Amino acid sequence: MAIKYEFIKECKQSGARLGKLHTPHGVIETPIFMPVGTQATVKAMTPEELKDIKAQIILSNTYHLYLRPGHKLIEKAGGLHTFMNWDRPILTDSGGFQVFSLGDLRKISEEGVEFRSHLDGSKHFISPEKAVEIQNSLGSDIMMVFDECAPYPADRQYVKNSLERTTRWAKRCKEAHKNTDKQALFGIIQGGMYEDLRKQSLEELLELDFPGYAVGGLSVGEPKNLMYEVLEYTTPFMPKDKPRYLMGVGSPDCLIEGTIRGIDMFDCVLPTRIGRNGTAMTSQGKIVIKNAIHTEAFEALDPECGCYTCKNYSRAYLRHLFKANEVLGLRLLTNHNLYFLLKLMEEVRQAIREDRLLDYRNDFFAKYGYDNI
Amino acid sequence: MAIKYEFIKECKQSGARLGKLHTPHGVIETPIFMPVGTQATVKAMTPEELKDIKAQIILSNTYHLYLRPGHKLIEKAGGLHTFMNWDRPILTDSGGFQVFSLGDLRKISEEGVEFRSHLDGSKHFISPEKAVEIQNSLGSDIMMVFDECAPYPADRQYVKNSLERTTRWAKRCKEAHKNTDKQALFGIIQGGMYEDLRKQSLEELLELDFPGYAVGGLSVGEPKNLMYEVLEYTTPFMPKDKPRYLMGVGSPDCLIEGTIRGIDMFDCVLPTRIGRNGTAMTSQGKIVIKNAIHTEAFEALDPECGCYTCKNYSRAYLRHLFKANEVLGLRLLTNHNLYFLLKLMEEVRQAIREDRLLDYRNDFFAKYGYDNI
């Protein structure tokens, strides 16, 4: 077994789980947020900077790396860890979500998905077997099955067909997986916003006995309350001795609410993407640094924050860097936002340990604001 | 006196000078290369990274900071050092070169230069007094006089008029300078490629007794041999007890040749600019990292280099970052190029100490290549 989930305790106030995930590249404390390094780099950050802000695991994208620089090149380099100089755990997605997002550029069949590259229009085919082969080349600690993610909204029959295909593909992925000692393959629960279909998906995947399970098909445009509802009728039936991963979720409120509903792992491009665009997550809510109000603001971005950016630079300086299109600006806000979310998850773990996660949530929102997420 | 030049020794082989420049923000070993931080940031680098690669002083641009964010804002922030979080010495140019480079957007008179901002077309006027006022607000350790830099080629009369105006403006700058205790104001020798005019400029400026002198009007398109010739008939007449600064020069060959001809200080955007474009200076000459030959090159950019980039990443990875337009790519090449030039100057200082700078030059070029500068 490549990984092992160690359950530590449940929060008496909320039911959230505290645990540790043992992987070939080290131990991760859960619940955890995973910064996204789409193209073998967490945008604008070095691995050392990620370690400084206590990133424990990062995510990278199979679709992007398959197209550029190619998984075979990364394999020759010694795998993704060596290639990008990151010696802690890596989770790779399957490329499924990305190819489905290509819209007119892709054609789905039972065999797999034919698509055109967003880079040069070249034609490609990814099957469940291919998605596993690519991830085996990359050498990630945690791999994801190739799934079909239904859009939102989608009718019941469409979603049912998708989830059943996802099960068949999950089986094929499992059979194609060559490196079970060093790489764990997670199943992905689909079923859209239909309670019975989520249950069906989960039951089918449980028979295949994956070392971890993700909840897929959420954060695809549905209202947040609907996402929380799906988690409420799904996670109680997920195995207690295996990690649970909510894909594509990364706003502070969703991290806290997801944790309360029993999720252990999250990933999202949100903190890095909005950081590059000049928006910071702070203890007082979001700040758009280019706004004129910050012109002569010589205080820190977030006076309560202990990150490199907040310890060393003023809002006025950060605003200047963004107005002048300086790379240092996006570096500093990326760093701050990731620190903010990783610190948030550290506080969430502490709150679980002390059985007060609901209190923590209420305090957090009272300051962060409900309308400013 | 804000600064003090301490002459240590002359290289017996070449006549190059070894020294120390004492400034309000610390001591600089000379000869030195100064990385350029045009807009209050050395592009893509943090101050800590600059210190890691042993940057001792940086340059920043008066023209750019006057327009954005404005010198008054920086003064309110506590000066440029505080604003950008850099506690070592800073040299600011006068804005002269930048406004003259605006071409049709500027009009020169005896009073000063009227110009339109390259950012928004707004109208501005910089006089010698204004250039000094701005630099006083910025609080740089070394300020430059507002000079008129003649283009190349330019006829004798034009160059003579320019240099004489530069002298008159230098006098006005000196009179306007408010903060002589903490900021040193350097004179700038003009005179184009005319030996007698260089001598005239120098003699006029010597009467004004500046704490340091720059050779201006070079690296403006003239052949390198001509630049060296100008240095050869100018530097021997410059004061031995004051620092000598060659403005706008930063290719490895010019740094070595300039040092041999008695220069102590250099600055240039070259290493940072070509780094952002994917070109690296290495012990074997220049490397264009996007070239296909590096696709599967798993060795370091420069196997002889000890920089962060060369110790941790392969050419193949760097190429991937540039092909994928990732910020980390330009960070890593900027870091490498600056390290390369700062290390070069460290070696140059050691060669002077050991009276073997000409040998060092010959060895350097034998490896770096004469045709690959």
mmCIF file of C-alpha atoms in Angstrom, chain B residues 18-364:
data_model
loop_
_atom_site.group_PDB
_atom_site.id
_atom_site.type_symbol
_atom_site.label_atom_id
_atom_site.label_comp_id
_atom_site.label_asym_id
_atom_site.label_seq_id
_atom_site.Cartn_x
_atom_site.Cartn_y
_atom_site.Cartn_z
ATOM 1 C CA LEU B 18 40.500 47.787 -5.574
ATOM 2 C CA GLY B 19 38.632 49.827 -2.983
ATOM 3 C CA LYS B 20 35.823 50.239 -0.525
ATOM 4 C CA LEU B 21 33.056 52.772 -0.667
ATOM 5 C CA HIS B 22 31.665 53.739 2.738
ATOM 6 C CA THR B 23 28.030 54.885 2.547
ATOM 7 C CA PRO B 24 25.281 55.639 5.074
ATOM 8 C CA HIS B 25 23.802 52.168 4.409
ATOM 9 C CA GLY B 26 27.000 50.163 4.538
ATOM 10 C CA VAL B 27 30.287 49.477 2.837
ATOM 11 C CA ILE B 28 30.561 48.470 -0.830
ATOM 12 C CA GLU B 29 33.549 46.605 -2.215
ATOM 13 C CA THR B 30 34.678 48.038 -5.534
ATOM 14 C CA PRO B 31 34.814 47.398 -8.435
ATOM 15 C CA ILE B 32 31.117 46.487 -8.193
ATOM 16 C CA PHE B 33 28.135 45.774 -10.426
ATOM 17 C CA MET B 34 24.838 47.348 -9.338
ATOM 18 C CA PRO B 35 21.617 45.486 -10.222
ATOM 19 C CA VAL B 36 18.921 47.826 -11.513
ATOM 20 C CA GLY B 37 15.619 48.220 -9.663
ATOM 21 C CA THR B 38 13.910 50.696 -11.966
ATOM 22 C CA GLN B 39 10.516 50.880 -10.284
ATOM 23 C CA ALA B 40 11.601 50.322 -6.663
ATOM 24 C CA THR B 41 12.089 46.582 -7.284
ATOM 25 C CA VAL B 42 14.847 44.651 -9.028
ATOM 26 C CA LYS B 43 12.490 42.907 -11.398
ATOM 27 C CA ALA B 44 11.303 39.483 -10.144
ATOM 28 C CA MET B 45 13.637 39.515 -7.088
ATOM 29 C CA THR B 46 13.089 40.028 -3.363
ATOM 30 C CA PRO B 47 15.615 42.005 -1.293
ATOM 31 C CA GLU B 48 16.533 38.781 0.540
ATOM 32 C CA GLU B 49 17.321 37.051 -2.753
ATOM 33 C CA LEU B 50 19.522 39.998 -3.732
ATOM 34 C CA LYS B 51 21.389 39.623 -0.451
ATOM 35 C CA ASP B 52 21.733 35.873 -0.986
ATOM 36 C CA ILE B 53 23.572 36.531 -4.248
ATOM 37 C CA LYS B 54 25.639 39.204 -2.478
ATOM 38 C CA ALA B 55 24.255 42.324 -4.116
ATOM 39 C CA GLN B 56 25.827 45.201 -2.194
ATOM 40 C CA ILE B 57 24.108 48.189 -3.795
ATOM 41 C CA ILE B 58 21.272 48.617 -6.249
ATOM 42 C CA LEU B 59 20.257 51.394 -8.609
ATOM 43 C CA SER B 60 16.802 52.873 -8.966
ATOM 44 C CA ASN B 61 15.377 55.328 -11.506
ATOM 45 C CA THR B 62 14.311 58.834 -10.608
ATOM 46 C CA TYR B 63 12.229 59.342 -13.762
ATOM 47 C CA HIS B 64 10.115 56.224 -13.166
ATOM 48 C CA LEU B 65 9.628 56.785 -9.445
ATOM 49 C CA TYR B 66 8.755 60.457 -9.944
ATOM 50 C CA LEU B 67 5.953 59.440 -12.308
ATOM 51 C CA ARG B 68 4.837 56.395 -10.330
ATOM 52 C CA PRO B 69 4.203 56.157 -7.421
ATOM 53 C CA GLY B 70 5.597 59.701 -6.979
ATOM 54 C CA HIS B 71 8.550 60.812 -4.868
ATOM 55 C CA LYS B 72 6.342 62.497 -2.307
ATOM 56 C CA LEU B 73 4.566 59.222 -1.612
ATOM 57 C CA ILE B 74 7.917 57.467 -1.191
ATOM 58 C CA GLU B 75 9.071 60.232 1.131
ATOM 59 C CA LYS B 76 5.930 59.739 3.238
ATOM 60 C CA ALA B 77 6.691 56.008 3.331
ATOM 61 C CA GLY B 78 10.016 56.883 4.955
ATOM 62 C CA GLY B 79 12.127 56.982 1.817
ATOM 63 C CA LEU B 80 12.977 54.455 -0.872
ATOM 64 C CA HIS B 81 14.885 52.082 1.425
ATOM 65 C CA THR B 82 11.864 51.647 3.699
ATOM 66 C CA PHE B 83 9.346 51.652 0.865
ATOM 67 C CA MET B 84 11.009 48.740 -0.940
ATOM 68 C CA ASN B 85 12.452 47.026 2.168
ATOM 69 C CA TRP B 86 16.101 47.328 1.080
ATOM 70 C CA ASP B 87 18.493 48.411 3.832
ATOM 71 C CA ARG B 88 21.715 48.462 1.806
ATOM 72 C CA PRO B 89 22.961 51.358 -0.339
ATOM 73 C CA ILE B 90 20.926 52.715 -3.239
ATOM 74 C CA LEU B 91 22.124 54.873 -6.105
ATOM 75 C CA THR B 92 19.537 56.858 -8.037
ATOM 76 C CA ASP B 93 20.103 58.255 -11.477
ATOM 77 C CA SER B 94 18.886 61.792 -12.190
ATOM 78 C CA GLY B 95 16.228 60.978 -14.765
ATOM 79 C CA GLY B 96 18.282 62.841 -17.368
ATOM 80 C CA PHE B 97 19.011 59.872 -19.581
ATOM 81 C CA GLN B 98 15.377 58.722 -19.455
ATOM 82 C CA VAL B 99 13.831 62.067 -20.390
ATOM 83 C CA PHE B 100 16.323 62.607 -23.226
ATOM 84 C CA SER B 101 15.447 59.130 -24.511
ATOM 85 C CA LEU B 102 11.811 60.203 -24.871
ATOM 86 C CA GLY B 103 12.657 61.760 -28.247
ATOM 87 C CA ASP B 104 9.696 63.721 -29.615
ATOM 88 C CA LEU B 105 8.035 63.676 -26.218
ATOM 89 C CA ARG B 106 10.545 66.127 -24.694
ATOM 90 C CA LYS B 107 11.808 69.687 -25.195
ATOM 91 C CA ILE B 108 15.154 70.802 -23.784
ATOM 92 C CA SER B 109 15.874 74.359 -22.663
ATOM 93 C CA GLU B 110 18.495 75.917 -20.427
ATOM 94 C CA GLU B 111 15.993 75.812 -17.586
ATOM 95 C CA GLY B 112 15.404 72.067 -17.879
ATOM 96 C CA VAL B 113 13.415 69.488 -19.820
ATOM 97 C CA GLU B 114 9.712 69.539 -20.516
ATOM 98 C CA PHE B 115 8.337 66.102 -21.365
ATOM 99 C CA ARG B 116 5.254 63.977 -21.590
ATOM 100 C CA SER B 117 4.921 60.892 -19.412
ATOM 101 C CA HIS B 118 5.326 57.575 -21.245
ATOM 102 C CA LEU B 119 2.538 56.274 -18.989
ATOM 103 C CA ASP B 120 -0.336 58.675 -19.604
ATOM 104 C CA GLY B 121 0.960 61.523 -21.779
ATOM 105 C CA SER B 122 0.717 64.032 -18.925
ATOM 106 C CA LYS B 123 3.053 67.050 -19.128
ATOM 107 C CA HIS B 124 5.988 67.442 -16.705
ATOM 108 C CA PHE B 125 9.067 69.572 -16.223
ATOM 109 C CA ILE B 126 12.314 68.427 -14.670
ATOM 110 C CA SER B 127 15.019 70.970 -13.949
ATOM 111 C CA PRO B 128 18.330 70.270 -12.226
ATOM 112 C CA GLU B 129 16.739 71.546 -9.024
ATOM 113 C CA LYS B 130 13.742 69.276 -9.460
ATOM 114 C CA ALA B 131 15.927 66.222 -10.142
ATOM 115 C CA VAL B 132 17.738 66.891 -6.871
ATOM 116 C CA GLU B 133 14.506 67.511 -4.976
ATOM 117 C CA ILE B 134 13.141 64.164 -6.173
ATOM 118 C CA GLN B 135 16.315 62.337 -5.187
ATOM 119 C CA ASN B 136 16.328 64.063 -1.799
ATOM 120 C CA SER B 137 12.797 62.733 -1.274
ATOM 121 C CA LEU B 138 13.870 59.241 -2.316
ATOM 122 C CA GLY B 139 16.789 59.352 0.118
ATOM 123 C CA SER B 140 19.275 57.424 -2.008
ATOM 124 C CA ASP B 141 22.857 57.142 -0.734
ATOM 125 C CA ILE B 142 24.249 58.309 -4.059
ATOM 126 C CA MET B 143 22.467 60.814 -6.277
ATOM 127 C CA MET B 144 23.395 61.826 -9.798
ATOM 128 C CA VAL B 145 23.392 65.305 -11.304
ATOM 129 C CA PHE B 146 20.864 66.099 -14.022
ATOM 130 C CA ASP B 147 22.943 65.894 -17.193
ATOM 131 C CA GLU B 148 22.420 66.156 -20.925
ATOM 132 C CA CYS B 149 23.559 62.982 -22.603
ATOM 133 C CA ALA B 150 24.501 63.557 -26.271
ATOM 134 C CA PRO B 151 23.523 60.788 -28.685
ATOM 135 C CA TYR B 152 26.008 58.812 -30.799
ATOM 136 C CA PRO B 153 27.037 59.886 -33.337
ATOM 137 C CA ALA B 154 26.868 63.639 -32.634
ATOM 138 C CA ASP B 155 28.963 66.472 -34.067
ATOM 139 C CA ARG B 156 31.574 68.267 -32.025
ATOM 140 C CA GLN B 157 29.634 71.486 -31.471
ATOM 141 C CA TYR B 158 26.525 69.645 -30.301
ATOM 142 C CA VAL B 159 28.576 67.602 -27.850
ATOM 143 C CA LYS B 160 30.429 70.719 -26.630
ATOM 144 C CA ASN B 161 27.153 72.548 -25.982
ATOM 145 C CA SER B 162 25.775 69.510 -24.150
ATOM 146 C CA LEU B 163 28.757 69.141 -21.893
ATOM 147 C CA GLU B 164 28.844 72.836 -21.056
ATOM 148 C CA ARG B 165 25.156 72.773 -20.185
ATOM 149 C CA THR B 166 25.826 69.660 -18.119
ATOM 150 C CA THR B 167 28.409 71.641 -16.147
ATOM 151 C CA ARG B 168 26.013 74.532 -15.563
ATOM 152 C CA TRP B 169 23.298 72.081 -14.505
ATOM 153 C CA ALA B 170 25.766 70.233 -12.255
ATOM 154 C CA LYS B 171 26.441 73.495 -10.450
ATOM 155 C CA ARG B 172 22.701 74.123 -10.006
ATOM 156 C CA CYS B 173 22.248 70.547 -8.728
ATOM 157 C CA LYS B 174 24.984 71.041 -6.177
ATOM 158 C CA GLU B 175 23.423 74.261 -4.961
ATOM 159 C CA ALA B 176 19.965 72.678 -4.698
ATOM 160 C CA HIS B 177 21.176 69.630 -2.771
ATOM 161 C CA LYS B 178 19.689 69.739 0.736
ATOM 162 C CA ASN B 179 20.984 66.620 2.383
ATOM 163 C CA THR B 180 24.749 66.472 1.861
ATOM 164 C CA ASP B 181 25.302 64.631 5.155
ATOM 165 C CA LYS B 182 23.376 61.550 4.121
ATOM 166 C CA GLN B 183 23.356 61.672 0.328
ATOM 167 C CA ALA B 184 26.357 62.050 -1.967
ATOM 168 C CA LEU B 185 25.874 63.818 -5.298
ATOM 169 C CA PHE B 186 28.029 62.582 -8.202
ATOM 170 C CA GLY B 187 29.055 64.629 -11.224
ATOM 171 C CA ILE B 188 28.738 63.179 -14.741
ATOM 172 C CA ILE B 189 31.489 63.639 -17.311
ATOM 173 C CA GLN B 190 30.168 64.166 -20.840
ATOM 174 C CA GLY B 191 32.045 65.022 -24.039
ATOM 175 C CA GLY B 192 31.076 62.190 -26.365
ATOM 176 C CA MET B 193 33.894 60.556 -28.285
ATOM 177 C CA TYR B 194 36.071 63.718 -28.297
ATOM 178 C CA GLU B 195 39.181 63.558 -26.159
ATOM 179 C CA ASP B 196 39.518 67.298 -25.608
ATOM 180 C CA LEU B 197 35.848 67.648 -24.724
ATOM 181 C CA ARG B 198 36.058 64.836 -22.168
ATOM 182 C CA LYS B 199 39.006 66.697 -20.609
ATOM 183 C CA GLN B 200 37.104 69.973 -20.645
ATOM 184 C CA SER B 201 34.064 68.367 -18.989
ATOM 185 C CA LEU B 202 36.179 66.717 -16.330
ATOM 186 C CA GLU B 203 38.107 69.903 -15.540
ATOM 187 C CA GLU B 204 34.928 71.947 -15.185
ATOM 188 C CA LEU B 205 33.374 69.346 -12.895
ATOM 189 C CA LEU B 206 36.505 68.975 -10.774
ATOM 190 C CA GLU B 207 36.144 72.634 -9.867
ATOM 191 C CA LEU B 208 32.753 71.818 -8.387
ATOM 192 C CA ASP B 209 34.392 69.129 -6.223
ATOM 193 C CA PHE B 210 31.889 66.267 -6.264
ATOM 194 C CA PRO B 211 32.394 63.247 -3.969
ATOM 195 C CA GLY B 212 32.332 60.939 -6.998
ATOM 196 C CA TYR B 213 32.319 61.099 -10.786
ATOM 197 C CA ALA B 214 30.538 59.120 -13.465
ATOM 198 C CA VAL B 215 31.519 58.696 -17.081
ATOM 199 C CA GLY B 216 28.275 59.361 -18.946
ATOM 200 C CA GLY B 217 27.332 59.299 -22.604
ATOM 201 C CA LEU B 218 28.816 55.852 -23.222
ATOM 202 C CA SER B 219 27.072 52.596 -24.120
ATOM 203 C CA VAL B 220 24.801 54.683 -26.355
ATOM 204 C CA GLY B 221 25.398 52.710 -29.541
ATOM 205 C CA GLU B 222 29.107 53.316 -30.142
ATOM 206 C CA PRO B 223 31.450 50.372 -30.853
ATOM 207 C CA LYS B 224 32.964 48.896 -27.704
ATOM 208 C CA ASN B 225 36.514 49.765 -28.770
ATOM 209 C CA LEU B 226 35.520 53.398 -28.909
ATOM 210 C CA MET B 227 34.092 53.174 -25.392
ATOM 211 C CA TYR B 228 37.363 51.678 -24.164
ATOM 212 C CA GLU B 229 39.307 54.438 -25.921
ATOM 213 C CA VAL B 230 37.250 57.127 -24.180
ATOM 214 C CA LEU B 231 37.887 55.457 -20.827
ATOM 215 C CA GLU B 232 41.615 55.282 -21.587
ATOM 216 C CA TYR B 233 41.936 59.033 -22.044
ATOM 217 C CA THR B 234 39.449 59.962 -19.320
ATOM 218 C CA THR B 235 40.009 57.832 -16.210
ATOM 219 C CA PRO B 236 43.724 58.692 -15.802
ATOM 220 C CA PHE B 237 42.666 62.276 -15.090
ATOM 221 C CA MET B 238 39.875 61.389 -12.670
ATOM 222 C CA PRO B 239 40.615 61.826 -8.949
ATOM 223 C CA LYS B 240 42.243 58.783 -7.381
ATOM 224 C CA ASP B 241 40.533 59.338 -4.053
ATOM 225 C CA LYS B 242 36.987 59.290 -5.398
ATOM 226 C CA PRO B 243 34.805 56.567 -6.933
ATOM 227 C CA ARG B 244 34.421 56.296 -10.714
ATOM 228 C CA TYR B 245 31.170 55.057 -12.153
ATOM 229 C CA LEU B 246 30.606 53.930 -15.750
ATOM 230 C CA MET B 247 26.887 54.345 -16.404
ATOM 231 C CA GLY B 248 24.711 51.802 -18.204
ATOM 232 C CA VAL B 249 27.323 49.112 -18.749
ATOM 233 C CA GLY B 250 26.810 45.486 -17.783
ATOM 234 C CA SER B 251 28.021 42.872 -20.272
ATOM 235 C CA PRO B 252 30.750 40.647 -18.828
ATOM 236 C CA ASP B 253 33.391 41.859 -21.306
ATOM 237 C CA CYS B 254 32.667 45.537 -20.617
ATOM 238 C CA LEU B 255 32.777 44.983 -16.859
ATOM 239 C CA ILE B 256 36.228 43.430 -17.105
ATOM 240 C CA GLU B 257 37.556 45.901 -19.670
ATOM 241 C CA GLY B 258 36.079 48.848 -17.793
ATOM 242 C CA THR B 259 37.685 47.682 -14.560
ATOM 243 C CA ILE B 260 41.034 47.355 -16.305
ATOM 244 C CA ARG B 261 40.622 50.976 -17.354
ATOM 245 C CA GLY B 262 40.092 52.159 -13.781
ATOM 246 C CA ILE B 263 36.308 52.053 -13.285
ATOM 247 C CA ASP B 264 34.857 51.190 -9.849
ATOM 248 C CA MET B 265 31.093 51.012 -10.383
ATOM 249 C CA PHE B 266 28.779 49.736 -13.122
ATOM 250 C CA ASP B 267 25.039 49.292 -13.641
ATOM 251 C CA CYS B 268 22.913 47.829 -16.412
ATOM 252 C CA VAL B 269 19.510 46.230 -17.001
ATOM 253 C CA LEU B 270 21.154 43.653 -19.290
ATOM 254 C CA PRO B 271 21.352 40.643 -16.915
ATOM 255 C CA THR B 272 17.789 41.051 -15.645
ATOM 256 C CA ARG B 273 16.303 41.903 -19.034
ATOM 257 C CA ILE B 274 17.866 39.033 -20.982
ATOM 258 C CA GLY B 275 17.138 36.724 -18.041
ATOM 259 C CA ARG B 276 13.433 37.500 -18.313
ATOM 260 C CA ASN B 277 13.660 36.743 -22.009
ATOM 261 C CA GLY B 278 15.257 33.355 -21.387
ATOM 262 C CA THR B 279 18.923 34.075 -22.046
ATOM 263 C CA ALA B 280 21.499 33.028 -19.473
ATOM 264 C CA MET B 281 25.104 34.162 -19.071
ATOM 265 C CA THR B 282 27.210 31.113 -18.262
ATOM 266 C CA SER B 283 30.893 30.247 -17.931
ATOM 267 C CA GLN B 284 30.657 28.842 -21.470
ATOM 268 C CA GLY B 285 28.961 31.902 -22.958
ATOM 269 C CA LYS B 286 25.317 32.720 -23.512
ATOM 270 C CA ILE B 287 22.547 30.127 -23.554
ATOM 271 C CA VAL B 288 19.083 30.654 -25.028
ATOM 272 C CA ILE B 289 17.080 28.304 -22.853
ATOM 273 C CA LYS B 290 14.114 27.922 -25.207
ATOM 274 C CA ASN B 291 16.288 26.320 -27.881
ATOM 275 C CA ALA B 292 15.255 22.761 -28.739
ATOM 276 C CA ILE B 293 18.714 21.437 -27.865
ATOM 277 C CA HIS B 294 17.840 21.865 -24.173
ATOM 278 C CA THR B 295 14.605 19.826 -24.353
ATOM 279 C CA GLU B 296 16.090 16.783 -22.645
ATOM 280 C CA ALA B 297 19.141 18.450 -21.103
ATOM 281 C CA PHE B 298 18.969 17.319 -17.497
ATOM 282 C CA GLU B 299 22.216 19.024 -16.508
ATOM 283 C CA ALA B 300 22.494 22.443 -14.852
ATOM 284 C CA LEU B 301 22.371 25.686 -16.815
ATOM 285 C CA ASP B 302 26.029 26.220 -15.914
ATOM 286 C CA PRO B 303 27.759 23.229 -14.323
ATOM 287 C CA GLU B 304 30.404 25.557 -12.837
ATOM 288 C CA CYS B 305 27.875 27.882 -11.231
ATOM 289 C CA GLY B 306 26.940 27.716 -7.556
ATOM 290 C CA CYS B 307 23.713 29.731 -7.763
ATOM 291 C CA TYR B 308 20.328 28.578 -6.504
ATOM 292 C CA THR B 309 19.097 27.936 -10.041
ATOM 293 C CA CYS B 310 22.084 25.850 -11.092
ATOM 294 C CA LYS B 311 22.114 23.849 -7.864
ATOM 295 C CA ASN B 312 18.451 22.862 -8.061
ATOM 296 C CA TYR B 313 17.114 22.826 -11.609
ATOM 297 C CA SER B 314 17.895 21.334 -15.024
ATOM 298 C CA ARG B 315 17.992 23.098 -18.342
ATOM 299 C CA ALA B 316 15.065 20.895 -19.398
ATOM 300 C CA TYR B 317 12.957 22.197 -16.503
ATOM 301 C CA LEU B 318 13.951 25.815 -17.137
ATOM 302 C CA ARG B 319 13.108 25.406 -20.809
ATOM 303 C CA HIS B 320 9.715 23.975 -19.862
ATOM 304 C CA LEU B 321 9.034 26.959 -17.577
ATOM 305 C CA PHE B 322 9.833 29.423 -20.367
ATOM 306 C CA LYS B 323 7.837 27.488 -22.981
ATOM 307 C CA ALA B 324 4.902 27.478 -20.555
ATOM 308 C CA ASN B 325 5.323 31.202 -19.688
ATOM 309 C CA GLU B 326 5.758 30.433 -16.009
ATOM 310 C CA VAL B 327 6.916 33.232 -13.695
ATOM 311 C CA LEU B 328 9.331 30.867 -11.953
ATOM 312 C CA GLY B 329 11.334 30.648 -15.195
ATOM 313 C CA LEU B 330 12.130 34.323 -15.354
ATOM 314 C CA ARG B 331 12.777 34.391 -11.620
ATOM 315 C CA LEU B 332 15.341 31.620 -11.927
ATOM 316 C CA LEU B 333 17.173 33.112 -14.917
ATOM 317 C CA THR B 334 17.183 36.609 -13.426
ATOM 318 C CA ASN B 335 18.651 35.175 -10.252
ATOM 319 C CA HIS B 336 21.271 33.236 -12.174
ATOM 320 C CA ASN B 337 22.368 36.148 -14.378
ATOM 321 C CA LEU B 338 22.732 38.539 -11.460
ATOM 322 C CA TYR B 339 24.627 35.895 -9.493
ATOM 323 C CA PHE B 340 26.867 35.380 -12.510
ATOM 324 C CA LEU B 341 27.802 39.072 -12.801
ATOM 325 C CA LEU B 342 28.196 39.611 -9.053
ATOM 326 C CA LYS B 343 30.412 36.518 -8.865
ATOM 327 C CA LEU B 344 32.369 37.779 -11.863
ATOM 328 C CA MET B 345 33.058 41.048 -10.046
ATOM 329 C CA GLU B 346 34.067 39.143 -6.914
ATOM 330 C CA GLU B 347 36.579 37.227 -9.035
ATOM 331 C CA VAL B 348 37.730 40.465 -10.632
ATOM 332 C CA ARG B 349 38.378 41.954 -7.186
ATOM 333 C CA GLN B 350 40.323 38.853 -6.205
ATOM 334 C CA ALA B 351 42.360 39.063 -9.413
ATOM 335 C CA ILE B 352 43.222 42.705 -8.659
ATOM 336 C CA ARG B 353 44.224 41.724 -5.131
ATOM 337 C CA GLU B 354 46.572 39.142 -6.643
ATOM 338 C CA ASP B 355 47.850 41.380 -9.491
ATOM 339 C CA ARG B 356 46.608 39.060 -12.242
ATOM 340 C CA LEU B 357 43.573 40.767 -13.800
ATOM 341 C CA LEU B 358 44.891 40.511 -17.366
ATOM 342 C CA ASP B 359 45.406 36.763 -16.921
ATOM 343 C CA TYR B 360 41.911 36.528 -15.493
ATOM 344 C CA ARG B 361 40.510 38.384 -18.499
ATOM 345 C CA ASN B 362 42.257 36.081 -20.958
ATOM 346 C CA ASP B 363 41.089 32.945 -19.157
ATOM 347 C CA PHE B 364 37.553 34.273 -18.956
#
